[in-house]
CSV table of C-alpha atoms in Angstrom, one decimal:
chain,number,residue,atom,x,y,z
Y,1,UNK,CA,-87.9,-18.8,-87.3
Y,2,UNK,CA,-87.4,-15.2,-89.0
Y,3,UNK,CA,-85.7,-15.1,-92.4
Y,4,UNK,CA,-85.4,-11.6,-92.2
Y,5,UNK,CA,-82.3,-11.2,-90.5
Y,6,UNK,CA,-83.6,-11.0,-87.5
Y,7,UNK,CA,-83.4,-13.1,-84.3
Y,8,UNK,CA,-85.8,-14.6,-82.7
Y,9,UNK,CA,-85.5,-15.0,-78.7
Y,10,UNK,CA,-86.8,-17.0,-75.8
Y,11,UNK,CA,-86.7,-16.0,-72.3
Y,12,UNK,CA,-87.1,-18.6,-69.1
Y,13,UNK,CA,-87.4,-17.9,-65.6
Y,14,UNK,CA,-87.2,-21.3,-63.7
Y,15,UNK,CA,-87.2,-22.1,-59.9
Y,16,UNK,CA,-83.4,-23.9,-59.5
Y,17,UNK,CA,-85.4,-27.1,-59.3
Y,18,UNK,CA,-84.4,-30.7,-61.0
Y,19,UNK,CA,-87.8,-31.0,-61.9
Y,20,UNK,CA,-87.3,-27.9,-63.3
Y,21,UNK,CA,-84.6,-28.9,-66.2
Y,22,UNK,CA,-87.1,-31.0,-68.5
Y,23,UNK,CA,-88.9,-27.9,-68.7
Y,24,UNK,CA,-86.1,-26.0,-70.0
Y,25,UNK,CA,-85.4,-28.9,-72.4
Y,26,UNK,CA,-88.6,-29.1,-73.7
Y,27,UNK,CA,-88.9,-25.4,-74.7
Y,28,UNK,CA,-85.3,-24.6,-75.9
Y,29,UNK,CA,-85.8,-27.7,-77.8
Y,30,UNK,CA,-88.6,-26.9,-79.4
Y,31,UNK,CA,-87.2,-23.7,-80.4
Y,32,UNK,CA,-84.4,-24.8,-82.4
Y,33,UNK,CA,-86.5,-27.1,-83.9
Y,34,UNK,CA,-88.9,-24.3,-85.8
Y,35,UNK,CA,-85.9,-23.9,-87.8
Y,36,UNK,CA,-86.8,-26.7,-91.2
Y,37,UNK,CA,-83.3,-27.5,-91.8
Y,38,UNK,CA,-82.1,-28.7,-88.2
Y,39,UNK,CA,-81.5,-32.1,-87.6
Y,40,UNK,CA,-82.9,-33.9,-85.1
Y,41,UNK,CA,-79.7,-35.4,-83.7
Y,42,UNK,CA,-77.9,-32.0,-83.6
Y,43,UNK,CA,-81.4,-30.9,-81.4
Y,44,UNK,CA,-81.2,-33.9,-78.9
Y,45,UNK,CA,-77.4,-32.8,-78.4
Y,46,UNK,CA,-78.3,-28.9,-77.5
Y,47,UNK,CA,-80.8,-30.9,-75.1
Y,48,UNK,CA,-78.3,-32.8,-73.7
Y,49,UNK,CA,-75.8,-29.6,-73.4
Y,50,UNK,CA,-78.9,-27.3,-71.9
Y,51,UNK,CA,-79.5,-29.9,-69.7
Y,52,UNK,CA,-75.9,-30.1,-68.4
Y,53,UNK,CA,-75.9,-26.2,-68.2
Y,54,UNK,CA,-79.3,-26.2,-65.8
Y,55,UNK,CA,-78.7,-28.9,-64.3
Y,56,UNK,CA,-74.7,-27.3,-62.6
Y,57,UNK,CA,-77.0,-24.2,-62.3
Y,58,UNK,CA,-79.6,-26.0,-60.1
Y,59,UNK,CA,-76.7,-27.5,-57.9
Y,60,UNK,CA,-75.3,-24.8,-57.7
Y,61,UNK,CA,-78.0,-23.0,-56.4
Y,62,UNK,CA,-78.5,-25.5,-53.6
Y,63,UNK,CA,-75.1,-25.3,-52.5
Y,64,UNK,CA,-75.4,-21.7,-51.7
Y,65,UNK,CA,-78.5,-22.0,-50.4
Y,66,UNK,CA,-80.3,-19.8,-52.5
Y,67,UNK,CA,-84.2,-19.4,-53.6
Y,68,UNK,CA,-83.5,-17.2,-56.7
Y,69,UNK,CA,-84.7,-18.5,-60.0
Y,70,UNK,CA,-82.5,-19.3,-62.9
Y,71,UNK,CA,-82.4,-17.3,-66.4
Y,72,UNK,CA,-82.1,-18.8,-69.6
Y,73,UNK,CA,-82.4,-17.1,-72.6
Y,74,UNK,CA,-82.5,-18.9,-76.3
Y,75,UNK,CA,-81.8,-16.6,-79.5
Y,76,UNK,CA,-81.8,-18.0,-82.6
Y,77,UNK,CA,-81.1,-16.6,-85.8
Y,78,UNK,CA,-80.4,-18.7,-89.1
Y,79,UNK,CA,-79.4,-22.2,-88.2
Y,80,UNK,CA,-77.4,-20.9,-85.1
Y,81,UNK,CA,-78.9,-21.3,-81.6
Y,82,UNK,CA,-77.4,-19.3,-78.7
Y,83,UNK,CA,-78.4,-20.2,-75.5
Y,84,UNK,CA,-77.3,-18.4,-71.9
Y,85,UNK,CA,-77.8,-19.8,-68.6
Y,86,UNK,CA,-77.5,-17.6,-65.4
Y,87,UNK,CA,-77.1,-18.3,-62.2
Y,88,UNK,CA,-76.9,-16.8,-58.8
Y,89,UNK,CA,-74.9,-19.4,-57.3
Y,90,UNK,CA,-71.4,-19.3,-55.4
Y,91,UNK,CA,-69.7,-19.3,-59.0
Y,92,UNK,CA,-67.5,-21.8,-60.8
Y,93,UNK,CA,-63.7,-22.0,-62.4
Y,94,UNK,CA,-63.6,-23.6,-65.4
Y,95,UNK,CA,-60.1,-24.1,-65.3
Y,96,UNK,CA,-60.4,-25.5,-62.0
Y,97,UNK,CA,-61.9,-28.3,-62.6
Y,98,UNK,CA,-60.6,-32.1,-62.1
Y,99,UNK,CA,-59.1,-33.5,-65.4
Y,100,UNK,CA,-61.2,-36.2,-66.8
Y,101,UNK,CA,-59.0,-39.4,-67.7
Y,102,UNK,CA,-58.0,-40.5,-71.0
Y,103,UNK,CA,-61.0,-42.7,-72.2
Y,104,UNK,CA,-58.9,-45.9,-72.0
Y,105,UNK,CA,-57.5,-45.6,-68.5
Y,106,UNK,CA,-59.4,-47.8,-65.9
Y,107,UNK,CA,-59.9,-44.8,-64.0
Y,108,UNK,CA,-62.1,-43.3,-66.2
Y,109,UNK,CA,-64.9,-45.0,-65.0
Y,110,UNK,CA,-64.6,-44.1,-61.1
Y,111,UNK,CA,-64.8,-40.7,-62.2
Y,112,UNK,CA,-68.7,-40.3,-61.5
Y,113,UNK,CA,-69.0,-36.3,-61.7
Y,114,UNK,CA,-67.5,-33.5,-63.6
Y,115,UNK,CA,-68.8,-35.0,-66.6
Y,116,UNK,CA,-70.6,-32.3,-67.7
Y,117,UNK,CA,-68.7,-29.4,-69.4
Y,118,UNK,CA,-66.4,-31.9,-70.7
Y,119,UNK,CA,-70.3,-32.7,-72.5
Y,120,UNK,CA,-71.5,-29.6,-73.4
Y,121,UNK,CA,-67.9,-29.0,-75.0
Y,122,UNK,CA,-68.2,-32.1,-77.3
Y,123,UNK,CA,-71.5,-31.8,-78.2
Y,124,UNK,CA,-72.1,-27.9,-79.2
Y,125,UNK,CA,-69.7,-25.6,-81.5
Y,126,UNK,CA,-69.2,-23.1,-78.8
Y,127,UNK,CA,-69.1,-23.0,-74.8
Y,128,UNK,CA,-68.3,-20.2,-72.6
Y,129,UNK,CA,-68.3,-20.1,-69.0
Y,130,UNK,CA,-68.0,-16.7,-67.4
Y,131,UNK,CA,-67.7,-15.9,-63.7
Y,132,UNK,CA,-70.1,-13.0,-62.5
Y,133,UNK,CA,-70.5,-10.6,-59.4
Y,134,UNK,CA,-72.9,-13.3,-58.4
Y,135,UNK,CA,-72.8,-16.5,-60.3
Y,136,UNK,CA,-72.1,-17.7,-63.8
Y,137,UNK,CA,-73.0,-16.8,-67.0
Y,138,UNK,CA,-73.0,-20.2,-69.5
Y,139,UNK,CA,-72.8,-19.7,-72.6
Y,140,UNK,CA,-74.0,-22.4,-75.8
Y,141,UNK,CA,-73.8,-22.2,-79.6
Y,142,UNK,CA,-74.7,-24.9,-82.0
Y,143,UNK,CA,-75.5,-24.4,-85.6
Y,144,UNK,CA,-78.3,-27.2,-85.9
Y,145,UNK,CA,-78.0,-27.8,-89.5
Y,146,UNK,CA,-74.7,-29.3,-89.5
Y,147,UNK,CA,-73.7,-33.4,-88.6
Y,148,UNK,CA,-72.9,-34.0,-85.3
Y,149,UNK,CA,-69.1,-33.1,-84.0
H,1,UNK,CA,-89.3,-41.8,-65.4
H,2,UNK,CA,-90.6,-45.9,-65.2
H,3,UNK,CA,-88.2,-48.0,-63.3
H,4,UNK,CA,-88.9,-51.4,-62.8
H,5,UNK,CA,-86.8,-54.5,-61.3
H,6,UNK,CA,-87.1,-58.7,-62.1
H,7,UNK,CA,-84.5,-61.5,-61.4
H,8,UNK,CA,-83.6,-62.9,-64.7
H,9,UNK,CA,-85.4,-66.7,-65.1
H,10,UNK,CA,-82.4,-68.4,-63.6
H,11,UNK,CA,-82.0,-65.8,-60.5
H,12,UNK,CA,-78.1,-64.9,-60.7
H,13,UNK,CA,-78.8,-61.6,-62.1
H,14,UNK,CA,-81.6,-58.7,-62.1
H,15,UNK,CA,-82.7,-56.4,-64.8
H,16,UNK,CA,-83.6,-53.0,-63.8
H,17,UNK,CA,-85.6,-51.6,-66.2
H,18,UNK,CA,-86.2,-47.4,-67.0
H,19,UNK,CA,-88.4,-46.1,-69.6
H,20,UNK,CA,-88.3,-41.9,-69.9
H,21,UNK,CA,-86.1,-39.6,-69.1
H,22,UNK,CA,-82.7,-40.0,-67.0
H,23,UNK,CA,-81.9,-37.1,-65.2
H,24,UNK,CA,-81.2,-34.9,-61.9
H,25,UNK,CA,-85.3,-35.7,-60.9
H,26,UNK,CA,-85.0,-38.9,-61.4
H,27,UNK,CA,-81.4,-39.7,-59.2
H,28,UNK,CA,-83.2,-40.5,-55.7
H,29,UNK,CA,-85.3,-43.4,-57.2
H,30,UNK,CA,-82.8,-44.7,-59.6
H,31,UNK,CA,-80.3,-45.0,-56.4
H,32,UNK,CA,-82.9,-46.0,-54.1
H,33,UNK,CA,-83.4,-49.1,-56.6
H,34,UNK,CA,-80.1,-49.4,-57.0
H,35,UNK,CA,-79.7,-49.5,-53.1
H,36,UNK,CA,-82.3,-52.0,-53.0
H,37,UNK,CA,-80.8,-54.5,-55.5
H,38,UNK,CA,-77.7,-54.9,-54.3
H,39,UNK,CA,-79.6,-55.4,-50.6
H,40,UNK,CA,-81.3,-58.3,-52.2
H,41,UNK,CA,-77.6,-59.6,-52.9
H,42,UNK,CA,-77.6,-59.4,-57.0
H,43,UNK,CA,-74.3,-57.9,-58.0
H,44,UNK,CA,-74.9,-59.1,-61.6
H,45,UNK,CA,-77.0,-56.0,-62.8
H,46,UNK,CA,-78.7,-55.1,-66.6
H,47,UNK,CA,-79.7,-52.0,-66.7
H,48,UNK,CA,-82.5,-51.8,-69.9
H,49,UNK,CA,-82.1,-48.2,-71.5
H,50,UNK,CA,-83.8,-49.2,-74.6
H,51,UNK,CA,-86.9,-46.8,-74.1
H,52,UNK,CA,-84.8,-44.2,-72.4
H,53,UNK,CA,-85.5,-40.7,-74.4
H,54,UNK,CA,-82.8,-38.6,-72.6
H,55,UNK,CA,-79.9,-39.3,-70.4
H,56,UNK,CA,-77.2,-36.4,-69.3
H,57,UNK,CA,-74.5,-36.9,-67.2
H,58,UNK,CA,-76.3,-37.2,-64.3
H,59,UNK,CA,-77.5,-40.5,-65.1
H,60,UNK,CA,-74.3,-41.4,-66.4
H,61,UNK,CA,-72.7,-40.9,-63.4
H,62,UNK,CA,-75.6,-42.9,-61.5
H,63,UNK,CA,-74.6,-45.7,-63.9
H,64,UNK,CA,-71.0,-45.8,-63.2
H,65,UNK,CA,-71.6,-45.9,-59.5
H,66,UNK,CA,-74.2,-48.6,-59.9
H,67,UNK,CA,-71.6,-50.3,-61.9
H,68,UNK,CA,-68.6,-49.3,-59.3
H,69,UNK,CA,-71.1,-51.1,-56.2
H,70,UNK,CA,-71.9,-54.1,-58.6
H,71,UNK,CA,-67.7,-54.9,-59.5
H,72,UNK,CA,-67.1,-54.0,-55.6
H,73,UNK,CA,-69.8,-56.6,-54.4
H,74,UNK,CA,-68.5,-59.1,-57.4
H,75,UNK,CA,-70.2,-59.0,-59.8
H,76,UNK,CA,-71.0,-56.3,-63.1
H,77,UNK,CA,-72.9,-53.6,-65.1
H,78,UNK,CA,-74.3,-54.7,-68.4
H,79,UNK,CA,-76.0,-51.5,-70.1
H,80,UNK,CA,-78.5,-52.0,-72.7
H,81,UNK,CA,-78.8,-48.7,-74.7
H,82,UNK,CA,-81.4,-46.7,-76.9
H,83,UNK,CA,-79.5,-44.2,-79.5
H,84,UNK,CA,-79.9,-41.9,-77.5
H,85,UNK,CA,-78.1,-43.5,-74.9
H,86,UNK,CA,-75.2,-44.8,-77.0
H,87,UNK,CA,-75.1,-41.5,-78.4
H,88,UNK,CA,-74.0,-39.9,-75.0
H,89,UNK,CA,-72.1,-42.7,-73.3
H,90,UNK,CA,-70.2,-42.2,-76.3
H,91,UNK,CA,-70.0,-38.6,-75.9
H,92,UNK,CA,-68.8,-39.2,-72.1
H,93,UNK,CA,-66.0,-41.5,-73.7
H,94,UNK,CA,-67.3,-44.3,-71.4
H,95,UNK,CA,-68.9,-46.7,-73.8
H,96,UNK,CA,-65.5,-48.8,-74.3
H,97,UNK,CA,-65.9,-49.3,-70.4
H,98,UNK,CA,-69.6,-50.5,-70.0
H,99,UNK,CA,-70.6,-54.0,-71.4
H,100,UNK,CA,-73.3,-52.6,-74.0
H,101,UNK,CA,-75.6,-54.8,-75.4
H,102,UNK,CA,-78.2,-54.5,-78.6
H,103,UNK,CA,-81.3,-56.1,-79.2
H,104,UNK,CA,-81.4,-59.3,-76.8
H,105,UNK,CA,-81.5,-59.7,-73.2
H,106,UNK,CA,-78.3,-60.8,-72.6
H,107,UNK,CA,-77.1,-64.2,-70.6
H,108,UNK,CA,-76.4,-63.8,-66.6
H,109,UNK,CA,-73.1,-64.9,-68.3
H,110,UNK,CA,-72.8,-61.6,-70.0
H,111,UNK,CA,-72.3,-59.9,-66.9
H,112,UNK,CA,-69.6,-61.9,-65.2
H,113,UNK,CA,-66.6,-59.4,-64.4
């Protein structure tokens, strides 16, 4: 990682695949890790959130029927990692989405999906979610040298 | 992803066992084995995560399904998780809800709803 100031960035192209997402996770992962002072659990939890971001991009995808590949781009610069995921799918609200259930109401567990931005929020400092002409624009930020949220 | 089932010794329950990573790719064979132990009539079901590497909330939500089918047929779900596992069930406030278990296979008894 530079020390000069500078960012460093990482661009992926990826078919909107599930086999696909290890792929990203691998790479982004490895990337955040050439910085000496992350930690390794703060790592596995940008994993986890790239993961969720990929993987809503890859379902999206195949609900609009599209081919088009998926765009993610990693910048890091310090101990901050900024990573984008773009889709070309039919786009997403994300204040449309159902409210997850208070941890201790029975009903939590029957709620099988829309599990994942509720994840990426706890687990990384920063999400945004932006609608485009054609898709959505996710947005991560994690500083990887600080304890786990 | 490895997946693997067995009946525990005494037959009233069946571990199904996954080594790797838990993800979108690996859904259609963790429900296909899902499908096909609850066909074999087990509704008691431990699901060994202890050499899982990665989970998301894909296979969190393939776990409270499997769990959903097992307390539907009457029986249970008893997870046993790597830290990496624990680390995200926690994440998906869900732990409290699964019958998570560390370091021992547990009893057919430890599965009773």
């Amino acid at each position: 990682m530079s020390d000069d100031g500078a960012r460093d960035e990482v661009i992926l192209r990826v078919p909107a695949k599930a086999d696909y997402v290890a792929l990203v996770r691998v790479v982004l992962a490895a990337a955040a890790a050439i910085d000496p002072d992350s930690r390794d659990d703060r790592v596995d939890d940008l994993r986890v959130a790239v993961s969720e971001a990929v993987t809503n991009a890859v379902e999206s995808h195949k609900a609009a029927g599209t081919d088009s590949h998926i765009e993610i781009r990693c910048l890091t610069h310090g101990h901050e990692v900024e990573v984008t995921v773009r889709d070309h799918g039919p786009g997403f609200d994300p204040d449309n989405v159902p409210t997850v259930p208070d941890p201790e109401d029975p009903q939590r567990m029957f709620f099988e999906s829309g599990l994942g931005l509720p994840l990426m929020r706890k687990l990384v400092d920063k999400t945004d979610i932006q609608n485009c002409d054609d898709g959505t624009l996710v947005r991560l930020v994690i500083d990887t040298s600080l304890s786990p949220r | 992803m490895d997946l693997a089932t067995r009946p525990t010794p005494d037959g009233s329950a069946v571990e199904l066992r996954i080594a790797g990573e838990f993800d979108l790719a690996q859904l259609p064979a963790f429900k296909s084995a899902s499908s096909a132990v609850l066909r074999d009539g087990f509704s008691r079901v431990i699901v060994d995560l202890t050499d899982v590497s990665f989970l998301d909330s894909s296979g969190v939500g393939a776990l409270l399904g499997l769990r959903r089918r097992c307390r539907d047929a009457g029986g249970d779900l008893v997870v046993q998780p790597s830290t990496v596992v624990r680390r995200v069930l926690e994440a998906c406030e869900v732990e409290g809800h699964f019958g998570l278990t560390v370091g021992q296979t547990p009893s057919p008894q430890g599965v009773e709803a």
